[in-house]
XYZ file of C-alpha atoms in Angstrom:
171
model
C 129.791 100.952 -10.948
C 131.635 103.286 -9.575
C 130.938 105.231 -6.082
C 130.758 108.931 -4.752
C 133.901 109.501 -3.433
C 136.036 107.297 -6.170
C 133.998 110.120 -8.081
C 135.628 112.821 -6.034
C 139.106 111.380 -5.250
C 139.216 111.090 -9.672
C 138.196 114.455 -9.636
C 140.618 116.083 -7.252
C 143.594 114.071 -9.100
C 142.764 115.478 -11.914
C 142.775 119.251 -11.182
C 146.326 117.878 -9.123
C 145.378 117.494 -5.191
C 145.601 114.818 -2.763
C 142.101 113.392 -1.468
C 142.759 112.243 2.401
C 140.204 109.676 3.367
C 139.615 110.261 7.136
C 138.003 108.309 9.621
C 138.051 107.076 12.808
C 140.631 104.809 12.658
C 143.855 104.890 9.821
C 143.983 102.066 7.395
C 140.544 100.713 8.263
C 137.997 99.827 5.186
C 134.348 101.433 5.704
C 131.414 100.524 3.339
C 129.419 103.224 1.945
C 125.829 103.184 1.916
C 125.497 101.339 -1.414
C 128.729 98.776 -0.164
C 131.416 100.620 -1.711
C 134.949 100.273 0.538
C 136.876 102.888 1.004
C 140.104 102.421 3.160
C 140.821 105.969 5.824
C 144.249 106.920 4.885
C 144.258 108.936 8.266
C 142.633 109.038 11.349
C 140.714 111.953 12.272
C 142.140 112.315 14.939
C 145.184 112.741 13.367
C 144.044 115.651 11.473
C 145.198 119.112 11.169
C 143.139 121.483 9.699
C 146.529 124.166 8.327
C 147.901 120.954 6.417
C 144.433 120.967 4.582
C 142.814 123.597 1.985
C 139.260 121.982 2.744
C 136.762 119.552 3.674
C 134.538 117.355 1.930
C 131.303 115.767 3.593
C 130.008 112.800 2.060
C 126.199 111.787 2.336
C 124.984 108.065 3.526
C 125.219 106.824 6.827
C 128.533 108.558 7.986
C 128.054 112.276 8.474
C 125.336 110.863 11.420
C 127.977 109.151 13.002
C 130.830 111.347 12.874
C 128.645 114.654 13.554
C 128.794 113.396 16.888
C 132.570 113.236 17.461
C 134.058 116.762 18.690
C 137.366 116.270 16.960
C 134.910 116.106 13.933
C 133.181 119.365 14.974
C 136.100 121.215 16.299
C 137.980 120.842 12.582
C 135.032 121.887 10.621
C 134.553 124.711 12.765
C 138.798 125.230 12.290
C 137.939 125.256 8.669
C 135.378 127.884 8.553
C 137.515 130.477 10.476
C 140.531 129.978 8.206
C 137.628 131.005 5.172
C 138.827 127.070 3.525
C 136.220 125.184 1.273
C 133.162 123.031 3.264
C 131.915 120.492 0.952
C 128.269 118.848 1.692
C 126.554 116.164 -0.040
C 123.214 114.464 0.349
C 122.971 113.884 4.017
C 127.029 115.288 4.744
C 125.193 118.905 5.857
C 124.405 117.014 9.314
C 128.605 117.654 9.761
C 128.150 121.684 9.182
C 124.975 121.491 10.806
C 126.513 119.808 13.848
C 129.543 122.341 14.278
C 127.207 125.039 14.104
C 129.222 126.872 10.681
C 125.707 127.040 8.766
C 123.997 130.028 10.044
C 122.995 132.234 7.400
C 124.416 129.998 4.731
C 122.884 129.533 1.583
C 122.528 125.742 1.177
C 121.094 123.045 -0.704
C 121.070 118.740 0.285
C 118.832 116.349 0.737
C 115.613 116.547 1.280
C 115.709 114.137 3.800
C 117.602 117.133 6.067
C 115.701 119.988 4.844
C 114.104 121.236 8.064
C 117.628 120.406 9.720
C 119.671 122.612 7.862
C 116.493 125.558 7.964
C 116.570 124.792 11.983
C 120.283 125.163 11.935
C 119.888 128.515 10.572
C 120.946 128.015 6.697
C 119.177 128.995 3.770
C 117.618 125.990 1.896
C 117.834 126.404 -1.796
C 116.337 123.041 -3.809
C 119.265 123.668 -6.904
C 121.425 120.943 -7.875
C 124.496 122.983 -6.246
C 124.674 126.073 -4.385
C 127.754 127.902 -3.791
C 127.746 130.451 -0.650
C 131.437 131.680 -0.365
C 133.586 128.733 1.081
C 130.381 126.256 1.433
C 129.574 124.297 -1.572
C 126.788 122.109 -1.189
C 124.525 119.482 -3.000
C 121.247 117.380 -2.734
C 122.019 113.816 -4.408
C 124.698 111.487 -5.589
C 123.138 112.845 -9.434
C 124.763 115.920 -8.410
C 128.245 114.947 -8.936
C 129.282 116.317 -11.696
C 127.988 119.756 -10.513
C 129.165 119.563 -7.175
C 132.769 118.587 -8.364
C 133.230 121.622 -10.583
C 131.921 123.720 -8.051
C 134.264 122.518 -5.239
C 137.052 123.078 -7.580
C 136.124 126.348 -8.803
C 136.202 127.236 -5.153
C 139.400 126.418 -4.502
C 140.910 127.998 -7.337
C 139.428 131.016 -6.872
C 139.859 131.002 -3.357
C 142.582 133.635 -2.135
C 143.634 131.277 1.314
C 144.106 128.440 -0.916
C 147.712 129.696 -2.473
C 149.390 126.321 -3.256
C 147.639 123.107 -3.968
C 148.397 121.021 -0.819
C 145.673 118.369 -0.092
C 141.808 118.226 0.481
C 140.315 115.965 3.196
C 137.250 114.102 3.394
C 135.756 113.084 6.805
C 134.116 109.896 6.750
């Protein structure tokens, strides 16, 4: 079976970018929620947001964690004043939530975070995906397929986003 982000990274490769695992540490192997590894290619720490054309915030246990890390909330908040994609799924809202780029945003997750993302300010829309300029957002790992093409139809259509360079994910 396969997992979310192997979902993603196949996705990106295909319409020709990079996915960048990030995490805490480079080269280290986190579990998903469901026991998937995924090695960090990077640290986040390491990261800088003009190498990147967006982010992507997976659900499960880590956007709790790393919503607490600065460096975390400092680069989403870098990517929402250069107008670049932020990607939320499931539970990964916590990370816009957290760096405060969600106010007035029309948004959609899980339901477990509903009253989070309406007490952050965003505008909670139950739809499979909702697309609110450079936010792209969705509720459930269902969503996928949905969530994929919209991310990518963002950053085509984006006007920041000239040449393909790489997309990160913060886990």
């Amino acid at each position: 079976m396969q997992g979310a982000c192997d979902h993603a990274e196949q996705r990106f490769e295909e319409a020709g970018y990079t996915a960048v695992i990030a995490g805490p540490k480079a080269r280290q192997q986190y579990l998903g929620k469901h026991g998937y590894p995924h090695v960090s290619d990077t640290s986040l720490f390491d990261v800088d947001e003009s190498a990147f054309v967006g982010v992507v915030c997976p659900g499960g246990w880590a956007p709790d964690k790393l919503r607490r890390l600065d460096k975390v909330k400092s680069l989403v908040t870098q990517f929402n004043e250069s107008g670049k994609l932020i990607a939320a799924i499931c539970h990964g809202g916590w990370v816009p939530i957290s760096a405060g780029v969600y106010g007035g945003v029309r948004v959609t997750g899980s339901l477990g975070i509903k009253d989070d993302l309406i007490n952050a300010g965003a505008i909670f829309e139950d739809s499979p995906v909702v697309i609110d300029r450079h936010f792209v957002s969705s509720r459930k790992p269902d969503d996928l397929p949905m969530f994929m093409a919209a991310v990518l139809e963002v950053l085509v259509h984006a006007p920041s986003f000239a040449s393909k360079f790489v997309e990160a994910k913060l886990r």
